[in-house]
DNA sequence: ACGCCCGCCTGTAAGC
DNA sequence: TGCTTACAGGCGGGCG
C-alpha cells in the first residue's frame, strides 16, 4: 500500500499567487505602516532589479512606509517621499518578519530591511525568480486623475476581486481574446494575480475545461466562471493561501496556509474527482502541470 | 495576436 | 552510496 499513499505530488511547489500575496500584504501592512526603514542590506544582488546604479538601499533607507497595496502578484509599499518599493515573490520568494534583528540569516536571504523598533523584514528566495525594486507611481490624468501604478506594472489587467470586474465585463473581455480559458486566466494582462494552481481550481469549480475557448462560453458559463473565480480566491484568502508538502509558501511569520485542504484538482492526478468520482487527469500544457476532471469539466 | 519555446534558478526525488 | 536527470513554474523575450 506504500505506493498508494504517494502524496499528492509532494514535489509540487505552489507558488505565491493572489491569495498568498494578499495574505502577506495584509500582515505586512500591520508591521510596516508608519515605521521607518532604518537600514537595508542587499546580500543577493540578483534579487534587486531594475537599478543600474545599485541605489536600492539608499533610496529606501530612512524612509517611512505609508501603506501597503497588492496588485496582481505584486506588493507595493509606498514610502514617505513618493517612492514605491515593489516586491514580487517569483516562484520561491518569501517575506519573513524576524523579531530580533541579530538573528542569523536563513539560507538564500537576499535583502534585509531593518524597521525602527520592530525587527527585520527579510526577503528569502532560493530560486531567485523574485525581485524587489523601487519605482514611483505614475500620475494619471483625466476623469480618474490621481496616483496610478508604477510604469513597470502598467501591463496588469483588472483585479479579479474588484467589483468593477463583474461577469458582464468579464464576458466582454472574453469576447475580445482568442485563447483557451487557462491561458487567459493566467495571462496577467487579462486578469491579474492568478497562476497555475488557482487557474486549475477556478476552472474545476466552474466545471469548465482548461482548453475551452473563451469566445465559446454562453452567458451562464461566464457567470459560473466569474462566480468560481471570486469564490475560490476569496476562500483561499480566508484560509491564508495554499502550502503543499514542501511548505515553500510561508506567510510573514513563517506559518503555512490552509487552503490546500480544499484543493479539488491541483496535485491530485489519479485521485477521484470529488464531484463525479472519475480520476483527475494531469496534462503537461506549456511546460506546466494542468489538473482537471475529464468528466465533469466540459 | 496567439501559441509555443527558451532561459533564468535551486531543491527534491527518481533512476541507474 | 553517489551521480545524473527530470521536474516544478512566473515572467519576459523571441520566433513562427
PDB file of C-alpha atoms (C1' of nucleotides) in Angstrom:
ATOM      1  CA  UNK A   1       0.000   0.000   0.000  1.00  0.00           C
ATOM      2  CA  UNK A   2       3.027   2.203   0.293  1.00  0.00           C
ATOM      3  CA  UNK A   3       2.757   3.476  -3.229  1.00  0.00           C
ATOM      4  CA  UNK A   4      -0.944   4.123  -2.849  1.00  0.00           C
ATOM      5  CA  UNK A   5      -0.163   6.747  -0.246  1.00  0.00           C
ATOM      6  CA  UNK A   6       2.164   8.512  -2.576  1.00  0.00           C
ATOM      7  CA  UNK A   7       1.312  12.022  -1.513  1.00  0.00           C
ATOM      8  CA  UNK A   8      -0.489  14.373  -3.783  1.00  0.00           C
ATOM      9  CA  UNK A   9       2.600  15.267  -5.732  1.00  0.00           C
ATOM     10  CA  UNK A  10       4.823  16.041  -2.793  1.00  0.00           C
ATOM     11  CA  UNK A  11       7.382  17.679  -5.054  1.00  0.00           C
ATOM     12  CA  UNK A  12       4.967  20.296  -6.277  1.00  0.00           C
ATOM     13  CA  UNK A  13       5.920  23.777  -5.286  1.00  0.00           C
ATOM     14  CA  UNK A  14       2.903  26.001  -5.259  1.00  0.00           C
ATOM     15  CA  UNK A  15       3.962  29.494  -5.886  1.00  0.00           C
ATOM     16  CA  UNK A  16       2.667  32.657  -4.306  1.00  0.00           C
ATOM     17  CA  UNK A  17      -0.398  33.736  -6.259  1.00  0.00           C
ATOM     18  CA  UNK A  18      -3.028  36.320  -5.396  1.00  0.00           C
ATOM     19  CA  UNK A  19      -4.290  34.741  -2.122  1.00  0.00           C
ATOM     20  CA  UNK A  20      -0.774  34.194  -0.777  1.00  0.00           C
ATOM     21  CA  UNK A  21       0.409  37.664  -1.774  1.00  0.00           C
ATOM     22  CA  UNK A  22      -2.739  39.200  -0.295  1.00  0.00           C
ATOM     23  CA  UNK A  23      -2.100  37.357   2.986  1.00  0.00           C
ATOM     24  CA  UNK A  24       1.499  38.549   3.116  1.00  0.00           C
ATOM     25  CA  UNK A  25       0.424  42.085   2.225  1.00  0.00           C
ATOM     26  CA  UNK A  26      -2.201  42.358   4.975  1.00  0.00           C
ATOM     27  CA  UNK A  27       0.253  41.254   7.637  1.00  0.00           C
ATOM     28  CA  UNK A  28       2.992  43.399   6.159  1.00  0.00           C
ATOM     29  CA  UNK A  29       0.731  46.415   6.386  1.00  0.00           C
ATOM     30  CA  UNK A  30       0.317  45.912  10.120  1.00  0.00           C
ATOM     31  CA  UNK A  31       4.074  45.596  10.543  1.00  0.00           C
ATOM     32  CA  UNK A  32       5.488  48.393   8.428  1.00  0.00           C
ATOM     33  CA  UNK A  33       2.941  51.189   8.040  1.00  0.00           C
ATOM     34  CA  UNK A  34       4.105  54.221   9.999  1.00  0.00           C
ATOM     35  CA  UNK A  35       7.530  52.754  10.602  1.00  0.00           C
ATOM     36  CA  UNK A  36      10.868  53.942   9.358  1.00  0.00           C
ATOM     37  CA  UNK A  37      13.045  51.558   7.383  1.00  0.00           C
ATOM     38  CA  UNK A  38      16.281  52.267   9.175  1.00  0.00           C
ATOM     39  CA  UNK A  39      18.724  50.134   7.259  1.00  0.00           C
ATOM     40  CA  UNK A  40      18.750  47.991   4.132  1.00  0.00           C
ATOM     41  CA  UNK A  41      21.282  45.274   3.353  1.00  0.00           C
ATOM     42  CA  UNK A  42      21.300  43.712  -0.103  1.00  0.00           C
ATOM     43  CA  UNK A  43      23.264  40.468   0.045  1.00  0.00           C
ATOM     44  CA  UNK A  44      21.847  38.934  -3.137  1.00  0.00           C
ATOM     45  CA  UNK A  45      22.281  41.383  -5.976  1.00  0.00           C
ATOM     46  CA  UNK A  46      20.126  39.369  -8.363  1.00  0.00           C
ATOM     47  CA  UNK A  47      17.027  39.940  -6.231  1.00  0.00           C
ATOM     48  CA  UNK A  48      17.185  43.697  -6.632  1.00  0.00           C
ATOM     49  CA  UNK A  49      16.391  44.503 -10.235  1.00  0.00           C
ATOM     50  CA  UNK A  50      15.858  47.449 -12.499  1.00  0.00           C
ATOM     51  CA  UNK A  51      18.504  49.519 -10.703  1.00  0.00           C
ATOM     52  CA  UNK A  52      21.521  50.103 -12.912  1.00  0.00           C
ATOM     53  CA  UNK A  53      23.211  52.172 -10.220  1.00  0.00           C
ATOM     54  CA  UNK A  54      22.779  49.884  -7.222  1.00  0.00           C
ATOM     55  CA  UNK A  55      20.735  52.576  -5.494  1.00  0.00           C
ATOM     56  CA  UNK A  56      18.076  50.352  -3.939  1.00  0.00           C
ATOM     57  CA  UNK A  57      19.299  50.607  -0.361  1.00  0.00           C
ATOM     58  CA  UNK A  58      19.935  54.335  -0.442  1.00  0.00           C
ATOM     59  CA  UNK A  59      16.509  55.048  -1.902  1.00  0.00           C
ATOM     60  CA  UNK A  60      14.773  53.084   0.859  1.00  0.00           C
ATOM     61  CA  UNK A  61      16.885  53.784   3.938  1.00  0.00           C
ATOM     62  CA  UNK A  62      15.496  56.429   6.258  1.00  0.00           C
ATOM     63  CA  UNK A  63      12.075  56.450   4.599  1.00  0.00           C
ATOM     64  CA  UNK A  64       8.830  55.780   6.414  1.00  0.00           C
ATOM     65  CA  UNK A  65       6.271  53.334   4.994  1.00  0.00           C
ATOM     66  CA  UNK A  66       2.872  54.924   4.374  1.00  0.00           C
ATOM     67  CA  UNK A  67       0.851  51.976   3.107  1.00  0.00           C
ATOM     68  CA  UNK A  68       0.845  48.535   1.503  1.00  0.00           C
ATOM     69  CA  UNK A  69      -1.127  47.550  -1.563  1.00  0.00           C
ATOM     70  CA  UNK A  70      -1.353  44.325  -3.537  1.00  0.00           C
ATOM     71  CA  UNK A  71      -1.741  44.487  -7.284  1.00  0.00           C
ATOM     72  CA  UNK A  72      -1.828  41.122  -9.062  1.00  0.00           C
ATOM     73  CA  UNK A  73       1.020  39.141  -7.564  1.00  0.00           C
ATOM     74  CA  UNK A  74       2.937  42.309  -6.708  1.00  0.00           C
ATOM     75  CA  UNK A  75       3.154  44.103  -3.375  1.00  0.00           C
ATOM     76  CA  UNK A  76       3.632  47.868  -3.317  1.00  0.00           C
ATOM     77  CA  UNK A  77       4.921  49.713  -0.268  1.00  0.00           C
ATOM     78  CA  UNK A  78       4.526  53.474  -0.546  1.00  0.00           C
ATOM     79  CA  UNK A  79       7.297  55.498   1.070  1.00  0.00           C
ATOM     80  CA  UNK A  80       7.032  58.999   2.529  1.00  0.00           C
ATOM     81  CA  UNK A  81       8.985  60.605  -0.314  1.00  0.00           C
ATOM     82  CA  UNK A  82       6.675  59.324  -3.045  1.00  0.00           C
ATOM     83  CA  UNK A  83       8.787  56.323  -3.974  1.00  0.00           C
ATOM     84  CA  UNK A  84       7.258  52.836  -4.003  1.00  0.00           C
ATOM     85  CA  UNK A  85       9.002  49.600  -3.118  1.00  0.00           C
ATOM     86  CA  UNK A  86       7.659  46.875  -5.413  1.00  0.00           C
ATOM     87  CA  UNK A  87       8.063  43.208  -4.500  1.00  0.00           C
ATOM     88  CA  UNK A  88       7.340  40.066  -6.487  1.00  0.00           C
ATOM     89  CA  UNK A  89       7.869  36.614  -4.959  1.00  0.00           C
ATOM     90  CA  UNK A  90       8.578  34.876  -8.245  1.00  0.00           C
ATOM     91  CA  UNK A  91       8.422  31.135  -7.601  1.00  0.00           C
ATOM     92  CA  UNK A  92      10.083  30.724  -4.251  1.00  0.00           C
ATOM     93  CA  UNK A  93      10.249  34.150  -2.656  1.00  0.00           C
ATOM     94  CA  UNK A  94       9.310  34.659   0.985  1.00  0.00           C
ATOM     95  CA  UNK A  95       8.980  37.831   3.014  1.00  0.00           C
ATOM     96  CA  UNK A  96       9.645  36.997   6.637  1.00  0.00           C
ATOM     97  CA  UNK A  97       9.491  39.121   9.783  1.00  0.00           C
ATOM     98  CA  UNK A  98      12.312  38.477  12.187  1.00  0.00           C
ATOM     99  CA  UNK A  99      11.757  39.968  15.616  1.00  0.00           C
ATOM    100  CA  UNK A 100      15.370  40.091  16.755  1.00  0.00           C
ATOM    101  CA  UNK A 101      17.493  41.976  14.214  1.00  0.00           C
ATOM    102  CA  UNK A 102      20.576  39.940  15.106  1.00  0.00           C
ATOM    103  CA  UNK A 103      19.036  36.602  14.104  1.00  0.00           C
ATOM    104  CA  UNK A 104      21.381  34.766  11.694  1.00  0.00           C
ATOM    105  CA  UNK A 105      20.361  34.963   8.058  1.00  0.00           C
ATOM    106  CA  UNK A 106      18.490  31.953   6.734  1.00  0.00           C
ATOM    107  CA  UNK A 107      19.978  30.453   3.566  1.00  0.00           C
ATOM    108  CA  UNK A 108      19.078  32.413   0.420  1.00  0.00           C
ATOM    109  CA  UNK A 109      18.352  35.627   2.303  1.00  0.00           C
ATOM    110  CA  UNK A 110      18.964  38.321  -0.291  1.00  0.00           C
ATOM    111  CA  UNK A 111      17.615  41.513   1.284  1.00  0.00           C
ATOM    112  CA  UNK A 112      17.168  42.618   4.905  1.00  0.00           C
ATOM    113  CA  UNK A 113      15.210  45.714   5.872  1.00  0.00           C
ATOM    114  CA  UNK A 114      15.556  46.817   9.485  1.00  0.00           C
ATOM    115  CA  UNK A 115      12.438  48.536  10.800  1.00  0.00           C
ATOM    116  CA  UNK A 116      12.638  51.104  13.571  1.00  0.00           C
ATOM    117  CA  UNK A 117      11.741  49.317  16.790  1.00  0.00           C
ATOM    118  CA  UNK A 118      10.199  46.330  15.042  1.00  0.00           C
ATOM    119  CA  UNK A 119      12.777  43.828  13.974  1.00  0.00           C
ATOM    120  CA  UNK A 120      13.725  42.999  10.431  1.00  0.00           C
ATOM    121  CA  UNK A 121      11.910  42.182   7.236  1.00  0.00           C
ATOM    122  CA  UNK A 122      13.807  39.655   5.178  1.00  0.00           C
ATOM    123  CA  UNK A 123      13.447  38.591   1.552  1.00  0.00           C
ATOM    124  CA  UNK A 124      14.399  34.936   1.135  1.00  0.00           C
ATOM    125  CA  UNK A 125      14.310  33.394  -2.336  1.00  0.00           C
ATOM    126  CA  UNK A 126      16.170  30.176  -3.262  1.00  0.00           C
ATOM    127  CA  UNK A 127      15.330  30.223  -6.963  1.00  0.00           C
ATOM    128  CA  UNK A 128      15.869  33.958  -7.304  1.00  0.00           C
ATOM    129  CA  UNK A 129      12.985  34.475  -9.699  1.00  0.00           C
ATOM    130  CA  UNK A 130      11.545  37.052  -7.347  1.00  0.00           C
ATOM    131  CA  UNK A 131      12.553  40.678  -7.310  1.00  0.00           C
ATOM    132  CA  UNK A 132      12.439  43.931  -5.384  1.00  0.00           C
ATOM    133  CA  UNK A 133      12.751  47.348  -6.936  1.00  0.00           C
ATOM    134  CA  UNK A 134      11.972  50.983  -6.234  1.00  0.00           C
ATOM    135  CA  UNK A 135       9.772  52.959  -8.557  1.00  0.00           C
ATOM    136  CA  UNK A 136       7.255  55.794  -8.498  1.00  0.00           C
ATOM    137  CA  UNK A 137       3.554  55.872  -9.154  1.00  0.00           C
ATOM    138  CA  UNK A 138       2.661  57.457 -12.430  1.00  0.00           C
ATOM    139  CA  UNK A 139       0.129  60.251 -12.152  1.00  0.00           C
ATOM    140  CA  UNK A 140      -2.933  59.616 -14.244  1.00  0.00           C
ATOM    141  CA  UNK A 141      -4.894  62.460 -15.720  1.00  0.00           C
ATOM    142  CA  UNK A 142      -8.459  62.868 -16.863  1.00  0.00           C
ATOM    143  CA  UNK A 143     -11.623  61.782 -15.122  1.00  0.00           C
ATOM    144  CA  UNK A 144      -9.856  59.388 -12.754  1.00  0.00           C
ATOM    145  CA  UNK A 145      -6.863  61.568 -12.043  1.00  0.00           C
ATOM    146  CA  UNK A 146      -4.615  60.510  -9.230  1.00  0.00           C
ATOM    147  CA  UNK A 147      -1.671  58.312  -8.383  1.00  0.00           C
ATOM    148  CA  UNK A 148      -1.647  55.254 -10.625  1.00  0.00           C
ATOM    149  CA  UNK A 149       0.635  52.261 -10.852  1.00  0.00           C
ATOM    150  CA  UNK A 150       4.374  52.357 -11.378  1.00  0.00           C
ATOM    151  CA  UNK A 151       5.089  52.052 -15.110  1.00  0.00           C
ATOM    152  CA  UNK A 152       6.603  48.588 -14.604  1.00  0.00           C
ATOM    153  CA  UNK A 153       3.153  47.342 -13.589  1.00  0.00           C
ATOM    154  CA  UNK A 154       1.196  49.089 -16.314  1.00  0.00           C
ATOM    155  CA  UNK A 155       0.620  45.822 -18.172  1.00  0.00           C
ATOM    156  CA  UNK A 156      -1.526  44.350 -15.389  1.00  0.00           C
ATOM    157  CA  UNK A 157      -5.157  43.693 -16.152  1.00  0.00           C
ATOM    158  CA  UNK A 158      -8.064  44.173 -13.742  1.00  0.00           C
ATOM    159  CA  UNK A 159      -8.161  42.723 -10.251  1.00  0.00           C
ATOM    160  CA  UNK A 160     -10.314  39.577 -10.192  1.00  0.00           C
ATOM    161  CA  UNK A 161     -11.895  40.584  -6.864  1.00  0.00           C
ATOM    162  CA  UNK A 162     -12.635  44.157  -7.886  1.00  0.00           C
ATOM    163  CA  UNK A 163     -16.376  44.726  -8.028  1.00  0.00           C
ATOM    164  CA  UNK A 164     -15.968  46.584 -11.311  1.00  0.00           C
ATOM    165  CA  UNK A 165     -14.966  43.299 -12.936  1.00  0.00           C
ATOM    166  CA  UNK A 166     -18.441  41.789 -12.859  1.00  0.00           C
ATOM    167  CA  UNK A 167     -19.492  38.908 -15.065  1.00  0.00           C
ATOM    168  CA  UNK A 168     -20.673  41.176 -17.852  1.00  0.00           C
ATOM    169  CA  UNK A 169     -17.323  42.937 -18.023  1.00  0.00           C
ATOM    170  CA  UNK A 170     -15.652  39.527 -17.948  1.00  0.00           C
ATOM    171  CA  UNK A 171     -17.874  38.375 -20.792  1.00  0.00           C
ATOM    172  CA  UNK A 172     -16.914  41.414 -22.847  1.00  0.00           C
ATOM    173  CA  UNK A 173     -13.219  40.770 -22.208  1.00  0.00           C
ATOM    174  CA  UNK A 174     -13.579  37.105 -23.136  1.00  0.00           C
ATOM    175  CA  UNK A 175     -15.116  38.068 -26.472  1.00  0.00           C
ATOM    176  CA  UNK A 176     -12.044  40.086 -27.420  1.00  0.00           C
ATOM    177  CA  UNK A 177      -9.489  37.343 -26.759  1.00  0.00           C
ATOM    178  CA  UNK A 178      -8.837  34.135 -28.597  1.00  0.00           C
ATOM    179  CA  UNK A 179      -7.001  31.838 -26.216  1.00  0.00           C
ATOM    180  CA  UNK A 180      -8.061  28.940 -24.020  1.00  0.00           C
ATOM    181  CA  UNK A 181      -9.530  29.616 -20.583  1.00  0.00           C
ATOM    182  CA  UNK A 182      -6.479  28.588 -18.603  1.00  0.00           C
ATOM    183  CA  UNK A 183      -4.164  30.686 -20.745  1.00  0.00           C
ATOM    184  CA  UNK A 184      -6.484  33.656 -20.287  1.00  0.00           C
ATOM    185  CA  UNK A 185      -6.813  33.285 -16.513  1.00  0.00           C
ATOM    186  CA  UNK A 186      -3.024  33.060 -16.221  1.00  0.00           C
ATOM    187  CA  UNK A 187      -2.420  35.989 -18.545  1.00  0.00           C
ATOM    188  CA  UNK A 188      -1.638  38.852 -16.163  1.00  0.00           C
ATOM    189  CA  UNK A 189      -2.890  41.431 -18.627  1.00  0.00           C
ATOM    190  CA  UNK A 190      -6.231  39.669 -18.948  1.00  0.00           C
ATOM    191  CA  UNK A 191      -6.771  39.418 -15.212  1.00  0.00           C
ATOM    192  CA  UNK A 192      -4.075  39.975 -12.584  1.00  0.00           C
ATOM    193  CA  UNK A 193      -2.899  37.602  -9.878  1.00  0.00           C
ATOM    194  CA  UNK A 194      -3.950  34.116 -10.989  1.00  0.00           C
ATOM    195  CA  UNK A 195      -1.290  31.454 -11.597  1.00  0.00           C
ATOM    196  CA  UNK A 196      -1.146  27.749 -12.273  1.00  0.00           C
ATOM    197  CA  UNK A 197      -2.730  26.447  -9.074  1.00  0.00           C
ATOM    198  CA  UNK A 198      -5.703  28.776  -8.814  1.00  0.00           C
ATOM    199  CA  UNK A 199      -6.499  28.693 -12.525  1.00  0.00           C
ATOM    200  CA  UNK A 200      -6.978  24.920 -12.258  1.00  0.00           C
ATOM    201  CA  UNK A 201      -9.074  25.230  -9.090  1.00  0.00           C
ATOM    202  CA  UNK A 202     -11.222  28.016 -10.562  1.00  0.00           C
ATOM    203  CA  UNK A 203     -11.891  26.054 -13.758  1.00  0.00           C
ATOM    204  CA  UNK A 204     -12.845  22.953 -11.766  1.00  0.00           C
ATOM    205  CA  UNK A 205     -15.267  24.986  -9.681  1.00  0.00           C
ATOM    206  CA  UNK A 206     -16.701  26.452 -12.883  1.00  0.00           C
ATOM    207  CA  UNK A 207     -16.949  22.950 -14.465  1.00  0.00           C
ATOM    208  CA  UNK A 208     -15.098  24.249 -17.493  1.00  0.00           C
ATOM    209  CA  UNK A 209     -12.182  22.606 -19.273  1.00  0.00           C
ATOM    210  CA  UNK A 210      -8.818  24.359 -19.280  1.00  0.00           C
ATOM    211  CA  UNK A 211      -8.700  24.391 -23.085  1.00  0.00           C
ATOM    212  CA  UNK A 212     -12.168  25.753 -23.749  1.00  0.00           C
ATOM    213  CA  UNK A 213     -12.097  28.866 -25.905  1.00  0.00           C
ATOM    214  CA  UNK A 214     -13.211  31.955 -24.036  1.00  0.00           C
ATOM    215  CA  UNK A 215     -15.218  33.018 -27.059  1.00  0.00           C
ATOM    216  CA  UNK A 216     -17.330  29.830 -26.905  1.00  0.00           C
ATOM    217  CA  UNK A 217     -18.886  30.413 -23.495  1.00  0.00           C
ATOM    218  CA  UNK A 218     -22.545  31.237 -23.132  1.00  0.00           C
ATOM    219  CA  UNK A 219     -23.759  33.730 -20.546  1.00  0.00           C
ATOM    220  CA  UNK A 220     -24.425  31.095 -17.913  1.00  0.00           C
ATOM    221  CA  UNK A 221     -20.924  29.696 -18.270  1.00  0.00           C
ATOM    222  CA  UNK A 222     -19.339  33.131 -17.974  1.00  0.00           C
ATOM    223  CA  UNK A 223     -21.375  33.743 -14.825  1.00  0.00           C
ATOM    224  CA  UNK A 224     -20.154  30.424 -13.439  1.00  0.00           C
ATOM    225  CA  UNK A 225     -16.572  31.252 -14.318  1.00  0.00           C
ATOM    226  CA  UNK A 226     -16.862  34.629 -12.627  1.00  0.00           C
ATOM    227  CA  UNK A 227     -18.509  33.223  -9.524  1.00  0.00           C
ATOM    228  CA  UNK A 228     -15.872  30.486  -9.292  1.00  0.00           C
ATOM    229  CA  UNK A 229     -13.026  32.962  -9.697  1.00  0.00           C
ATOM    230  CA  UNK A 230     -14.345  35.187  -6.919  1.00  0.00           C
ATOM    231  CA  UNK A 231     -15.319  32.252  -4.723  1.00  0.00           C
ATOM    232  CA  UNK A 232     -12.070  30.307  -4.956  1.00  0.00           C
ATOM    233  CA  UNK A 233      -9.860  33.356  -4.450  1.00  0.00           C
ATOM    234  CA  UNK A 234     -11.957  34.715  -1.578  1.00  0.00           C
ATOM    235  CA  UNK A 235     -11.945  31.413   0.263  1.00  0.00           C
ATOM    236  CA  UNK A 236      -8.233  30.923  -0.366  1.00  0.00           C
ATOM    237  CA  UNK A 237      -7.565  34.353   1.153  1.00  0.00           C
ATOM    238  CA  UNK A 238      -9.746  33.477   4.130  1.00  0.00           C
ATOM    239  CA  UNK A 239      -7.620  30.358   4.683  1.00  0.00           C
ATOM    240  CA  UNK A 240      -4.395  32.322   4.176  1.00  0.00           C
ATOM    241  CA  UNK A 241      -3.322  30.625   0.937  1.00  0.00           C
ATOM    242  CA  UNK A 242      -2.002  27.204  -0.057  1.00  0.00           C
ATOM    243  CA  UNK A 243       1.060  25.357   1.220  1.00  0.00           C
ATOM    244  CA  UNK A 244       1.875  21.871  -0.062  1.00  0.00           C
ATOM    245  CA  UNK A 245       4.253  19.219   1.233  1.00  0.00           C
ATOM    246  CA  UNK A 246       7.429  21.177   0.663  1.00  0.00           C
ATOM    247  CA  UNK A 247       5.868  24.119   2.528  1.00  0.00           C
ATOM    248  CA  UNK A 248       7.514  26.519   0.163  1.00  0.00           C
ATOM    249  CA  UNK A 249       4.841  29.102   0.800  1.00  0.00           C
ATOM    250  CA  UNK A 250       5.006  30.607   4.259  1.00  0.00           C
ATOM    251  CA  UNK A 251       3.389  33.777   5.457  1.00  0.00           C
ATOM    252  CA  UNK A 252       5.173  36.744   7.013  1.00  0.00           C
ATOM    253  CA  UNK A 253       5.567  34.844  10.271  1.00  0.00           C
ATOM    254  CA  UNK A 254       6.664  31.550   8.720  1.00  0.00           C
ATOM    255  CA  UNK A 255       3.267  29.882   9.032  1.00  0.00           C
ATOM    256  CA  UNK A 256       1.671  27.701   6.368  1.00  0.00           C
ATOM    257  CA  UNK A 257      -1.670  28.383   4.707  1.00  0.00           C
ATOM    258  CA  UNK A 258      -4.696  26.122   4.985  1.00  0.00           C
ATOM    259  CA  UNK A 259      -6.375  26.259   1.578  1.00  0.00           C
ATOM    260  CA  UNK A 260      -4.519  23.150   0.355  1.00  0.00           C
ATOM    261  CA  UNK A 261      -7.115  21.081   2.211  1.00  0.00           C
ATOM    262  CA  UNK A 262      -9.709  22.385  -0.208  1.00  0.00           C
ATOM    263  CA  UNK A 263      -7.812  21.687  -3.429  1.00  0.00           C
ATOM    264  CA  UNK A 264     -10.072  19.730  -5.736  1.00  0.00           C
ATOM    265  CA  UNK A 265      -7.708  19.066  -8.653  1.00  0.00           C
ATOM    266  CA  UNK A 266      -4.262  20.627  -8.226  1.00  0.00           C
ATOM    267  CA  UNK A 267      -1.710  17.927  -7.449  1.00  0.00           C
ATOM    268  CA  UNK A 268      -4.429  15.244  -7.341  1.00  0.00           C
ATOM    269  CA  UNK A 269      -3.723  13.313 -10.556  1.00  0.00           C
ATOM    270  CA  UNK A 270      -5.197   9.803 -10.380  1.00  0.00           C
ATOM    271  CA  UNK A 271      -7.334  10.543  -7.345  1.00  0.00           C
ATOM    272  CA  UNK A 272     -11.102  10.546  -7.564  1.00  0.00           C
ATOM    273  CA  UNK A 273     -12.939  13.682  -8.535  1.00  0.00           C
ATOM    274  CA  UNK A 274     -14.921  14.868  -5.528  1.00  0.00           C
ATOM    275  CA  UNK A 275     -17.906  15.548  -7.743  1.00  0.00           C
ATOM    276  CA  UNK A 276     -18.170  12.601 -10.137  1.00  0.00           C
ATOM    277  CA  UNK A 277     -15.596  10.081  -8.856  1.00  0.00           C
ATOM    278  CA  UNK A 278     -13.689   9.744 -12.107  1.00  0.00           C
ATOM    279  CA  UNK A 279      -9.918  10.096 -11.828  1.00  0.00           C
ATOM    280  CA  UNK A 280      -8.397  13.544 -12.005  1.00  0.00           C
ATOM    281  CA  UNK A 281      -6.130  13.904 -15.013  1.00  0.00           C
ATOM    282  CA  UNK A 282      -2.860  15.723 -15.385  1.00  0.00           C
ATOM    283  CA  UNK A 283      -1.617  17.020 -18.699  1.00  0.00           C
ATOM    284  CA  UNK A 284       1.518  18.992 -19.430  1.00  0.00           C
ATOM    285  CA  UNK A 285       0.497  22.223 -21.021  1.00  0.00           C
ATOM    286  CA  UNK A 286       3.044  24.847 -21.925  1.00  0.00           C
ATOM    287  CA  UNK A 287       5.580  23.323 -19.574  1.00  0.00           C
ATOM    288  CA  UNK A 288       3.314  23.294 -16.532  1.00  0.00           C
ATOM    289  CA  UNK A 289       1.130  20.695 -14.926  1.00  0.00           C
ATOM    290  CA  UNK A 290      -2.559  21.134 -15.606  1.00  0.00           C
ATOM    291  CA  UNK A 291      -5.067  19.231 -13.477  1.00  0.00           C
ATOM    292  CA  UNK A 292      -8.726  18.724 -14.325  1.00  0.00           C
ATOM    293  CA  UNK A 293     -11.605  16.285 -14.214  1.00  0.00           C
ATOM    294  CA  UNK A 294     -12.128  14.979 -17.759  1.00  0.00           C
ATOM    295  CA  UNK A 295     -15.727  14.080 -16.968  1.00  0.00           C
ATOM    296  CA  UNK A 296     -17.331  16.997 -15.200  1.00  0.00           C
ATOM    297  CA  UNK A 297     -15.294  19.803 -16.714  1.00  0.00           C
ATOM    298  CA  UNK A 298     -16.575  20.370 -20.226  1.00  0.00           C
TER     299      UNK A 298
ATOM    300  C1'  DA B   1      -2.305  38.351 -31.722  1.00  0.00           C
ATOM    301  C1'  DC B   2      -1.531  33.944 -30.468  1.00  0.00           C
ATOM    302  C1'  DG B   3       0.757  29.535 -29.361  1.00  0.00           C
ATOM    303  C1'  DC B   4       4.803  27.783 -28.319  1.00  0.00           C
ATOM    304  C1'  DC B   5       9.507  27.605 -26.960  1.00  0.00           C
ATOM    305  C1'  DC B   6      13.530  29.096 -24.054  1.00  0.00           C
ATOM    306  C1'  DG B   7      16.390  30.957 -20.172  1.00  0.00           C
ATOM    307  C1'  DC B   8      16.639  32.102 -15.709  1.00  0.00           C
ATOM    308  C1'  DC B   9      17.378  29.102 -10.920  1.00  0.00           C
ATOM    309  C1'  DT B  10      17.591  25.535  -6.969  1.00  0.00           C
ATOM    310  C1'  DG B  11      15.675  21.790  -4.139  1.00  0.00           C
ATOM    311  C1'  DT B  12      13.875  17.376  -4.413  1.00  0.00           C
ATOM    312  C1'  DA B  13      13.411  12.837  -5.808  1.00  0.00           C
ATOM    313  C1'  DA B  14      13.601   9.156  -9.084  1.00  0.00           C
ATOM    314  C1'  DG B  15      16.564   6.244 -11.836  1.00  0.00           C
ATOM    315  C1'  DC B  16      20.800   3.959 -12.679  1.00  0.00           C
TER     316       DC B  16
ATOM    317  C1'  DT C   1      26.070   5.341  -1.890  1.00  0.00           C
ATOM    318  C1'  DG C   2      26.644   8.801  -5.371  1.00  0.00           C
ATOM    319  C1'  DC C   3      25.909  10.575  -9.631  1.00  0.00           C
ATOM    320  C1'  DT C   4      22.805  12.246 -13.321  1.00  0.00           C
ATOM    321  C1'  DT C   5      18.464  13.593 -14.851  1.00  0.00           C
ATOM    322  C1'  DA C   6      13.814  15.432 -14.713  1.00  0.00           C
ATOM    323  C1'  DC C   7      10.637  18.401 -12.779  1.00  0.00           C
ATOM    324  C1'  DA C   8       8.334  22.290 -10.546  1.00  0.00           C
ATOM    325  C1'  DG C   9       6.865  27.211 -12.543  1.00  0.00           C
ATOM    326  C1'  DG C  10       6.433  33.245 -13.136  1.00  0.00           C
ATOM    327  C1'  DC C  11       7.879  36.138 -16.368  1.00  0.00           C
ATOM    328  C1'  DG C  12       9.980  38.289 -20.327  1.00  0.00           C
ATOM    329  C1'  DG C  13      11.609  37.649 -24.766  1.00  0.00           C
ATOM    330  C1'  DG C  14      11.833  35.587 -29.248  1.00  0.00           C
ATOM    331  C1'  DC C  15      10.080  33.090 -33.129  1.00  0.00           C
ATOM    332  C1'  DG C  16       6.746  31.362 -36.409  1.00  0.00           C
TER     333       DG C  16
END
